[in-house]
Coordinates of C-alpha atoms and ligand atoms in Angstrom, one line a residue:
X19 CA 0.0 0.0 0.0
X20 CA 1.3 3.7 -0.9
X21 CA 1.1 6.7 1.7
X22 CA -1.6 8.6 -0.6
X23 CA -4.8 9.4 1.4
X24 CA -6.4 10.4 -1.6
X25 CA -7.2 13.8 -3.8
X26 CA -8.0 17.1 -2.9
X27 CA -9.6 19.9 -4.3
X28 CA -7.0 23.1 -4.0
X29 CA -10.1 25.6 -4.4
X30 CA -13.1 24.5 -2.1
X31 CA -11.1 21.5 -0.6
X32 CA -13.7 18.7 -1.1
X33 CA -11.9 15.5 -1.1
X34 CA -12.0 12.6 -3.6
X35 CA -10.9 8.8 -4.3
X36 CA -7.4 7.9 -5.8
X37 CA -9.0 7.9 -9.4
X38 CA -8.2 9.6 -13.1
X39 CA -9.9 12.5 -12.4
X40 CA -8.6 16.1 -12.4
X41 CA -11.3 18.9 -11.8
X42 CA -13.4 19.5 -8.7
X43 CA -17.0 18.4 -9.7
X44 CA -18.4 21.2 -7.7
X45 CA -15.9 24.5 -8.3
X46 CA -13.4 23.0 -11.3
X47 CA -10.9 23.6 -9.3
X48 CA -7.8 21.7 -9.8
X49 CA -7.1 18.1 -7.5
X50 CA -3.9 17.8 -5.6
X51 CA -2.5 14.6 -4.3
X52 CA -2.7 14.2 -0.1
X53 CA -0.4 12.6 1.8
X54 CA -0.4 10.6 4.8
X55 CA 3.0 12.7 5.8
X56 CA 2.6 11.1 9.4
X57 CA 3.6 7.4 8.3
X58 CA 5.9 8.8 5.4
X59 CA 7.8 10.1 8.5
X60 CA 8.6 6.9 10.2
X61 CA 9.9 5.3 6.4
X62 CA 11.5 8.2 4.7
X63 CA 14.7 9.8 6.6
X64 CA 18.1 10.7 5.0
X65 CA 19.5 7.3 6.3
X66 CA 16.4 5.1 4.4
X67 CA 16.9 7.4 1.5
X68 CA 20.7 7.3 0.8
X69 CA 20.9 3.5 1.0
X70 CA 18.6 3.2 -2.4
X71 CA 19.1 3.2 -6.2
X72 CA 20.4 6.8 -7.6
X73 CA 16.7 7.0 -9.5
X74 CA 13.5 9.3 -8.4
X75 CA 12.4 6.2 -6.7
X76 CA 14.3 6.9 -3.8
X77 CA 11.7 9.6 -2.5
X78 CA 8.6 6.6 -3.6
X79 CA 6.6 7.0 -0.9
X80 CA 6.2 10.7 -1.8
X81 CA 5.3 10.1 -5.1
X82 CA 1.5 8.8 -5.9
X83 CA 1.7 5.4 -6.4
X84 CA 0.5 2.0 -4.3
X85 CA 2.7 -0.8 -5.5
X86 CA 6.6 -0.8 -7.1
X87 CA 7.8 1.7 -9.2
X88 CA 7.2 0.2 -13.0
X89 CA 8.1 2.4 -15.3
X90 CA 11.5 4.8 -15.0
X91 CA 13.5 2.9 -13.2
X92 CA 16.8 4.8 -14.2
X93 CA 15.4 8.0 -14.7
X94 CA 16.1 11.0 -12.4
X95 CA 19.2 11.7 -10.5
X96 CA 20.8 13.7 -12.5
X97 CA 23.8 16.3 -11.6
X98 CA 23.5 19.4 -9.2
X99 CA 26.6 21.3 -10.8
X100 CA 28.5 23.5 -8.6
X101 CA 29.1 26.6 -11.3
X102 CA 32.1 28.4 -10.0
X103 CA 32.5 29.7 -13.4
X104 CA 28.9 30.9 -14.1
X105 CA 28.9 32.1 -10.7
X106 CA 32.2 34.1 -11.3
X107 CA 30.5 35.6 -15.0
X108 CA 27.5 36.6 -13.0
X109 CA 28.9 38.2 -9.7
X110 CA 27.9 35.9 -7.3
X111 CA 29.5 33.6 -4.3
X112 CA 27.5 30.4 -5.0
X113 CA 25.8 28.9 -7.7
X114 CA 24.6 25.4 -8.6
X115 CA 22.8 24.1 -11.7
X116 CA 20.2 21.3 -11.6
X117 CA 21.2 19.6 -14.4
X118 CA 18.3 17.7 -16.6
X119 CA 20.1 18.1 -19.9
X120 CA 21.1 14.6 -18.9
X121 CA 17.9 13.0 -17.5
X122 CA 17.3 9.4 -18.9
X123 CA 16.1 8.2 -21.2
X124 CA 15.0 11.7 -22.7
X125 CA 16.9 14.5 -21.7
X126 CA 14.7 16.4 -20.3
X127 CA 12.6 16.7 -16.9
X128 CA 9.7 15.6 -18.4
X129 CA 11.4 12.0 -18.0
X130 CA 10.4 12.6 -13.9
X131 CA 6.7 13.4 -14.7
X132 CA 6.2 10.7 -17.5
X133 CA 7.8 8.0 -15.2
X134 CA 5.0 8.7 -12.0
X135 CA 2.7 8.9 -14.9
X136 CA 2.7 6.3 -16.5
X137 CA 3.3 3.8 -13.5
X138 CA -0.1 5.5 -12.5
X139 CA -1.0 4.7 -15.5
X140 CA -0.4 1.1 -15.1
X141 CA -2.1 0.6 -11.8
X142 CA -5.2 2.2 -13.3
X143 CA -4.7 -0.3 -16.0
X144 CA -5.1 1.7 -19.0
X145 CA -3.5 0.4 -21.9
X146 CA -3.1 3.5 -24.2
X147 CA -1.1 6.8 -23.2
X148 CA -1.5 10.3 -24.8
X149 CA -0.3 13.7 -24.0
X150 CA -0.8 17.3 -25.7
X151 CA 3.3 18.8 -25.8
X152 CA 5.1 21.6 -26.7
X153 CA 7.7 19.5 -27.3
X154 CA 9.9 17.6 -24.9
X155 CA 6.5 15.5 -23.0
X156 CA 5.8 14.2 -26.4
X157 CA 9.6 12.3 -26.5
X158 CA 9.2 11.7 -23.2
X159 CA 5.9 9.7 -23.8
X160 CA 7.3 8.6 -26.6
X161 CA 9.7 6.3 -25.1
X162 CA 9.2 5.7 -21.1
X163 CA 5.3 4.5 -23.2
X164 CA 7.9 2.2 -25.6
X165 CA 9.4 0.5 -22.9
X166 CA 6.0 0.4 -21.1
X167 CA 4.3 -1.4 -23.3
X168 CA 1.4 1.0 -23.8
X169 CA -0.1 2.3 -27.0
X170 CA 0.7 6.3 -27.7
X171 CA -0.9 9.1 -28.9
X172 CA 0.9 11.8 -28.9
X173 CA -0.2 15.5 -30.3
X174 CA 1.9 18.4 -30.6
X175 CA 1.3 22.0 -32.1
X176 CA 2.6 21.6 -35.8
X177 CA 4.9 24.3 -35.9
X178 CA 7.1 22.5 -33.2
X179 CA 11.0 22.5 -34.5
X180 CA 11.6 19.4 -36.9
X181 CA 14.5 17.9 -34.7
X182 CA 11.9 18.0 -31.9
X183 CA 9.2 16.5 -34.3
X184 CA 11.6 13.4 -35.8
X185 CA 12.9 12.9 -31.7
X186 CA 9.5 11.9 -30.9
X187 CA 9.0 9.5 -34.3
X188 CA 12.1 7.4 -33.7
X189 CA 10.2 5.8 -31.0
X190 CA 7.1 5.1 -32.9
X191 CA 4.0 6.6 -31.5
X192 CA 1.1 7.8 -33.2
X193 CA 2.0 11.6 -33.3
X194 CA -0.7 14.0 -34.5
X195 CA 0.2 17.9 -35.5
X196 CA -2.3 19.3 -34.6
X197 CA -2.5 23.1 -36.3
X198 CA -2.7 25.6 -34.0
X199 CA -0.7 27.0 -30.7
X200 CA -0.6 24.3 -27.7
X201 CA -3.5 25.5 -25.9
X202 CA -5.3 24.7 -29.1
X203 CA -3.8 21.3 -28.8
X204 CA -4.4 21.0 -24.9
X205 CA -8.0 22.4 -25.4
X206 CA -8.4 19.4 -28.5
X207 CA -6.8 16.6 -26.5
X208 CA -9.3 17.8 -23.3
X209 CA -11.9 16.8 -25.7
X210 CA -10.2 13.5 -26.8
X211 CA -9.8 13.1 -23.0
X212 CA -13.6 12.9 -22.3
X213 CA -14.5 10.3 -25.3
X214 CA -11.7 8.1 -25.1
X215 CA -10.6 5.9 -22.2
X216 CA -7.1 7.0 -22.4
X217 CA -4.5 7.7 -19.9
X218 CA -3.3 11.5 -20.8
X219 CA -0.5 12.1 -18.5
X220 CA -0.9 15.8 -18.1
X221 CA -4.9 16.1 -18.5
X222 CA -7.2 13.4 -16.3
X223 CA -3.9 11.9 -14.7
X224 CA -2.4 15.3 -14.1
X225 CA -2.8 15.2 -10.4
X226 CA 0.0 12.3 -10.7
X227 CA 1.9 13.3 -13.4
X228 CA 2.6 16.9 -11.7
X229 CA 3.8 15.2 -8.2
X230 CA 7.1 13.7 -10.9
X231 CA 8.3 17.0 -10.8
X232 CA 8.9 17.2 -6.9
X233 CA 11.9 14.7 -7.3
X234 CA 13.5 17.9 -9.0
X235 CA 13.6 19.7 -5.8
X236 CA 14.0 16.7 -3.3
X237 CA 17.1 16.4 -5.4
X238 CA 18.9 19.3 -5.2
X239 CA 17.8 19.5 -1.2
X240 CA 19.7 16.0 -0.9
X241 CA 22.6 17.2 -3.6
X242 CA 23.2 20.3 -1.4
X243 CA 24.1 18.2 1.9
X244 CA 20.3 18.4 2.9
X245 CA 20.1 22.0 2.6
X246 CA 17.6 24.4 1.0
X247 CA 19.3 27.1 -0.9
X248 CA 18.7 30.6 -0.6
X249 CA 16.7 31.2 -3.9
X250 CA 16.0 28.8 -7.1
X251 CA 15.0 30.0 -10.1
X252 CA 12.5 27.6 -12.3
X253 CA 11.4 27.8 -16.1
X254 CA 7.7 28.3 -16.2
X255 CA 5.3 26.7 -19.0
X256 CA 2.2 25.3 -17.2
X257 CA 4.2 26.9 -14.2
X258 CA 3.6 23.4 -12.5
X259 CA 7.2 22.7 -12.0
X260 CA 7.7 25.7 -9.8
X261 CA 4.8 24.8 -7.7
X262 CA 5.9 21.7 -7.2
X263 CA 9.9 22.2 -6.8
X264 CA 8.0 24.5 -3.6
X265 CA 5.7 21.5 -2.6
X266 CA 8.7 19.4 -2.5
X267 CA 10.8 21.7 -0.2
X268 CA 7.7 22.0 2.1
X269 CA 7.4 18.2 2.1
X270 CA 11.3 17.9 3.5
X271 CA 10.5 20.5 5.9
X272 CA 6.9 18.6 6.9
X273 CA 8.8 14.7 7.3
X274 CA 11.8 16.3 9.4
X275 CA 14.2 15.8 6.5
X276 CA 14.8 20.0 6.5
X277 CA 15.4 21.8 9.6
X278 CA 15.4 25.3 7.8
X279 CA 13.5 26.4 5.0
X280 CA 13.8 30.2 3.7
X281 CA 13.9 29.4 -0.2
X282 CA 13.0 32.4 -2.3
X283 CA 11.0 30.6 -5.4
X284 CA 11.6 32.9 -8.4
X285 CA 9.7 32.2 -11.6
X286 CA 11.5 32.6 -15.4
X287 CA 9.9 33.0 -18.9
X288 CA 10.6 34.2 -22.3
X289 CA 9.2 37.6 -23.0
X290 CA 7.7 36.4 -25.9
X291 CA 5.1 34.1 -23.5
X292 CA 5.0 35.1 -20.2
X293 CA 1.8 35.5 -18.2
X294 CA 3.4 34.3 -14.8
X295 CA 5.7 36.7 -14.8
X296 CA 3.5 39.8 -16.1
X297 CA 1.5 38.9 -13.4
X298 CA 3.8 39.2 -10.6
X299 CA 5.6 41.9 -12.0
X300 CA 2.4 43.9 -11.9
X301 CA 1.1 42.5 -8.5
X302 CA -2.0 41.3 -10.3
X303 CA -3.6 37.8 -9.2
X304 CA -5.4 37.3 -12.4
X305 CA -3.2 35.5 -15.4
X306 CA -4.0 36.8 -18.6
X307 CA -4.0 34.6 -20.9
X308 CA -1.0 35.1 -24.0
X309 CA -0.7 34.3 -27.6
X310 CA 2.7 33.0 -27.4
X311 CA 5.3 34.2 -29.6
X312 CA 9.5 33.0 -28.7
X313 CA 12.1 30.7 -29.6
X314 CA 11.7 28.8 -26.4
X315 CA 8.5 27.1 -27.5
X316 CA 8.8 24.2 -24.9
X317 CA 7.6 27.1 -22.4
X318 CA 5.4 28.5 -24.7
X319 CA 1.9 27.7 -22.8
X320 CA 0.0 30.8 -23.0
X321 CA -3.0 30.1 -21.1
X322 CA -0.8 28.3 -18.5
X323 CA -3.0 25.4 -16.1
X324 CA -1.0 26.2 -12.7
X325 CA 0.2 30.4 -13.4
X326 CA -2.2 31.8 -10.8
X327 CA -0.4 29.0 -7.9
X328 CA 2.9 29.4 -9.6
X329 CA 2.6 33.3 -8.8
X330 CA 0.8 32.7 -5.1
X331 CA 4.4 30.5 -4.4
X332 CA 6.3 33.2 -5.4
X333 CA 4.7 36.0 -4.0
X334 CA 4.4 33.7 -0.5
X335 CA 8.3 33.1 -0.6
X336 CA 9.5 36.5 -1.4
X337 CA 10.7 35.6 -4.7
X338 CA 9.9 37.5 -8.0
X339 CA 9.4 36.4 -11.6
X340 CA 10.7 38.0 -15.0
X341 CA 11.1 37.3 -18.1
X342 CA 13.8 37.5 -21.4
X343 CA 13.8 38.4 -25.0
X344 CA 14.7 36.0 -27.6
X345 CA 18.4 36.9 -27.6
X346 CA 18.6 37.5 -24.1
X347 CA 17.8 33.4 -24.0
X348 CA 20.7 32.5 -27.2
X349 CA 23.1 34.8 -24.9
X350 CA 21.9 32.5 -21.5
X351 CA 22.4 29.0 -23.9
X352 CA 25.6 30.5 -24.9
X353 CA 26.9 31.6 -21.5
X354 CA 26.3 28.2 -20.0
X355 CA 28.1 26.4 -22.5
X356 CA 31.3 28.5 -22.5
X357 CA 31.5 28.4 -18.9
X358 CA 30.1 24.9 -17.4
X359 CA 30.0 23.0 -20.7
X360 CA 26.6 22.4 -20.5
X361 CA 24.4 22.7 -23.4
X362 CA 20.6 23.5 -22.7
X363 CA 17.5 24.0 -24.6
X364 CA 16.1 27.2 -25.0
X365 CA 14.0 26.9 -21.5
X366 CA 17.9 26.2 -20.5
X367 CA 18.7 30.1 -22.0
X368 CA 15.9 31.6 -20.4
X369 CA 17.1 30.2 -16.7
X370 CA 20.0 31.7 -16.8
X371 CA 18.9 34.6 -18.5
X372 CA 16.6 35.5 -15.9
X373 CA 19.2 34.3 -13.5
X374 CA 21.6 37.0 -14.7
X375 CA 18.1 39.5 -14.4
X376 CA 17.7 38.9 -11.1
X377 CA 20.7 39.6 -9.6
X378 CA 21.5 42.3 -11.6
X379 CA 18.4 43.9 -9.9
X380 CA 19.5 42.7 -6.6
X381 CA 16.6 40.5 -6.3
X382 CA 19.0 37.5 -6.1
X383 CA 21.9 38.1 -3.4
X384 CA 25.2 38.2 -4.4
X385 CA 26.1 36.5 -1.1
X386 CA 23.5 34.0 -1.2
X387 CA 23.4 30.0 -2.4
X388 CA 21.0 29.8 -5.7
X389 CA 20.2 27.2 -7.8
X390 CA 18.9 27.6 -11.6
X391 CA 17.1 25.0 -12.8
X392 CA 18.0 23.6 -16.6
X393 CA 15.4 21.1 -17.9
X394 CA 16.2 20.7 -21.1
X395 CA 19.2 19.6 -23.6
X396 CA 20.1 22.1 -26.4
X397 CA 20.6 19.1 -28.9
X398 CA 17.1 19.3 -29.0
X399 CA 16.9 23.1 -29.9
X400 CA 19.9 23.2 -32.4
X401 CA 17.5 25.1 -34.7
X402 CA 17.4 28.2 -32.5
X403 CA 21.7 29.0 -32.5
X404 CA 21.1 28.9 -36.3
X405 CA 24.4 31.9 -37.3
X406 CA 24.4 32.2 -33.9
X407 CA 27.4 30.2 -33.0
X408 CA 30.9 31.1 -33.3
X409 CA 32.4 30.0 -36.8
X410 CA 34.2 27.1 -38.0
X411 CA 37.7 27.5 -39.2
X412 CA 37.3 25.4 -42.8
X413 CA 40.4 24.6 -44.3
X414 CA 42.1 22.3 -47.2
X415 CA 44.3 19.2 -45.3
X416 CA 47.7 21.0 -45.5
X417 CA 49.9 22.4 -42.7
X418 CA 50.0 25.7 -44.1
X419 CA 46.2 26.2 -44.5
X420 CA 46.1 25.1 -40.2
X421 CA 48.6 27.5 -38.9
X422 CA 46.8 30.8 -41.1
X423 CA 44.1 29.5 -39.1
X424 CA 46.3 30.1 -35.8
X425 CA 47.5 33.5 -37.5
X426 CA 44.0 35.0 -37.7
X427 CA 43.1 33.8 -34.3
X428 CA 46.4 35.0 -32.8
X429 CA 48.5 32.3 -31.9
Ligands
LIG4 C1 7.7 21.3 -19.7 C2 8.9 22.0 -19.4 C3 9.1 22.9 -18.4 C4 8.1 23.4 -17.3 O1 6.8 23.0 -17.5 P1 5.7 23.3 -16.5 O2 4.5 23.1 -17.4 O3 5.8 24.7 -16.0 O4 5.8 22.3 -15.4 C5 10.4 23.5 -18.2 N1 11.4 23.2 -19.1 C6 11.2 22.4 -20.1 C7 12.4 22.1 -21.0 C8 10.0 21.7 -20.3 O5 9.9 20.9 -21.3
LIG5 ZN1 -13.6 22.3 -5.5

């Protein structure tokens, strides 16, 4: 038996069953997983913790499920990057990157999500998968729903970039390009949700799906010697990451696994779609809804599901949110690269972009430990550096020919 007590409305707080359900009946509010945190307690300390797999897995009975673990076994546990070198470019004393350019099998953090997914998925017993994506949920469907066994549907906006679109083919699912914006495809697969008994990880098992993303942040409490930094700054799409990056801080705090916790949750978008981050910046509690136009179109939800709790966690932990033009996010790619040697997607770029932002304005304390959050690898992205990469030296195979080469650079 798991440790869930079952599912709770975040608006009017009627409770429901453990089912694949995602709106309140009575307000439409969203439904939250519950927790039995008074057993978890007794099960889940550091010691019980560090002496399992490095996967999401370890942190089990915090995630949603009854049984084993059965899909995902390797995924999660990816690198929290001390960036003495970023940190050094950008002025400040400590600086870590969460890094899910490497997450597995995927390489991105929608790995985390998929895998509670689709083990939810499983128990249910559904036998088909689906999922409306801007991009990296659609590979990450793709193949944890390979390996599953299940039957995949996956539906993307069309206009999605083609090394994105042919990532998510290799694996074979039924993938539908759907034209229009995402929250025309999320608003089409809604529909799709209600007619056909399908397991859609981020619509009607969404409540399950979302709880993945917590093994983000009970990673980089664990990676940092079971500390909470100072502040941590998340990409925002849906803006459920953020909220649950905070959930899974509070969760350490609630079992007795944190002794402290004074995070500053700071939200980052691209310019070019960012509700959350209007929002804050104008002290507003009302989202307004975007027709999203950037390069970082794995964040580019314009009418985004959790933005109004997103900008209630920020606001609560004295954080902020902004948000980056286009090149502002090629200069943030570009900047991590040359100075950790870690190559993010465009999501990646606008992290450290708003990063930079933030301190810049003194939001973010020079003195302080942060921690940016990078869920995304730029291989998938290439598209968007396009002439905007430093040039190759092209030359005919003679000795000559190489050291003109080292002339014009000066060497
Ligand atoms: C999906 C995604 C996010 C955040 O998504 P939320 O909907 O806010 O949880 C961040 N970065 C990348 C690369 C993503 O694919
Ligand atoms: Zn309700």
């Amino acid at each position: 038996m798991g440790y869930v007590s079952g599912l709770k409305c975040r608006e009017c707080g009627r409770e429901y069953p453990v089912d694949p359900i995602y709106v309140c009946e009575f307000c439409f509010g969203p439904l939250e997983v519950v927790y039995d945190y008074k057993r978890i307690k007794k099960v889940l300390t550091r010691k019980s913790i560090e002496k399992r797999p490095k996967s999401l897995w370890r942190y089990k009975e915090l995630l949603p499920i009854d049984g084993e673990p059965r899909v995902g076994l390797k995924s999660g546990f990816t690198p929290l990057v001390k960036a003495d070198n970023l940190a050094k470019e950008l002025g400040v004393k400590e600086l870590y990157v969460k890094d899910d350019t490497v997450a597995h099998p995927t390489l991105s953090f929608k790995d985390r999500v998929v895998a509670v997914a689709l083990t939810k998925a499983k128990e249910f017993g559904f036998d088909t998968v689906a999922c409306a994506s801007t991009g990296n949920l659609a590979h990450s469907v793709s193949a944890h729903g390979a390996k599953a066994g299940f039957k995949r549907f996956v539906f993307i906006p069309a206009t999605l970039e083609p090394s994105k679109i042919v990532a998510s083919l290799v694996y074979e699912p039924n993938l539908v390009a759907v034209d229009g914006n995402y929250d025309e495809v999320n608003r089409l697969c809604s529909e799709i949700a209600n007619k056909y008994k399908w397991a859609f990880v981020n619509i009607n098992i969404r409540p399950f799906y979302a709880e993945g993303s917590k093994t983000h942040g009970f990673e980089i409490i664990e990676q940092l010697d079971w500390k909470a930094p100072d502040n941590v700054v998340v990409p925002c799409a849906s803006g459920s990451l953020l909220t649950k990056v905070w959930k899974s801080f509070k969760e350490f705090k609630e079992i007795g696994i944190l002794k402290e916790l004074e995070t500053k949750v700071f939200a980052a978008q691209a310019t070019g779609c960012s509700p959350i981050s209007t929002a804050i910046k104008q002290g507003v509690d009302v989202i307004r809804p975007v027709k999203p136009n950037t390069i970082a179109k794995s964040l580019a939800i314009g009418n985004p599901a959790d933005g109004f709790y997103a900008a209630q966690v920020v606001k609560e932990t004295g954080g902020y949110g902004e948000d980056v033009s286009d090149d502002e996010i090629i200069e943030g790619i570009k900047l991590l690269a040359k100075t950790e040697g870690i190559f993010a997607e465009t999501a990646g770029g606008v992290t450290i972009a708003t990063a930079k932002k933030l301190i810049e304005q003194g939001r973010i304390g020079r003195n302080e430990t942060t921690v940016v959050c990078i869920t995304g690898n730029g291989l998938k992205t290439q598209e968007a550096l396009a002439g905007r990469t430093a040039e190759v030296h092209h030359i005919k195979p003679n000795m000559d020919a190489f050291e003109d080469v080292l002339k014009k650079i000066g060497r």
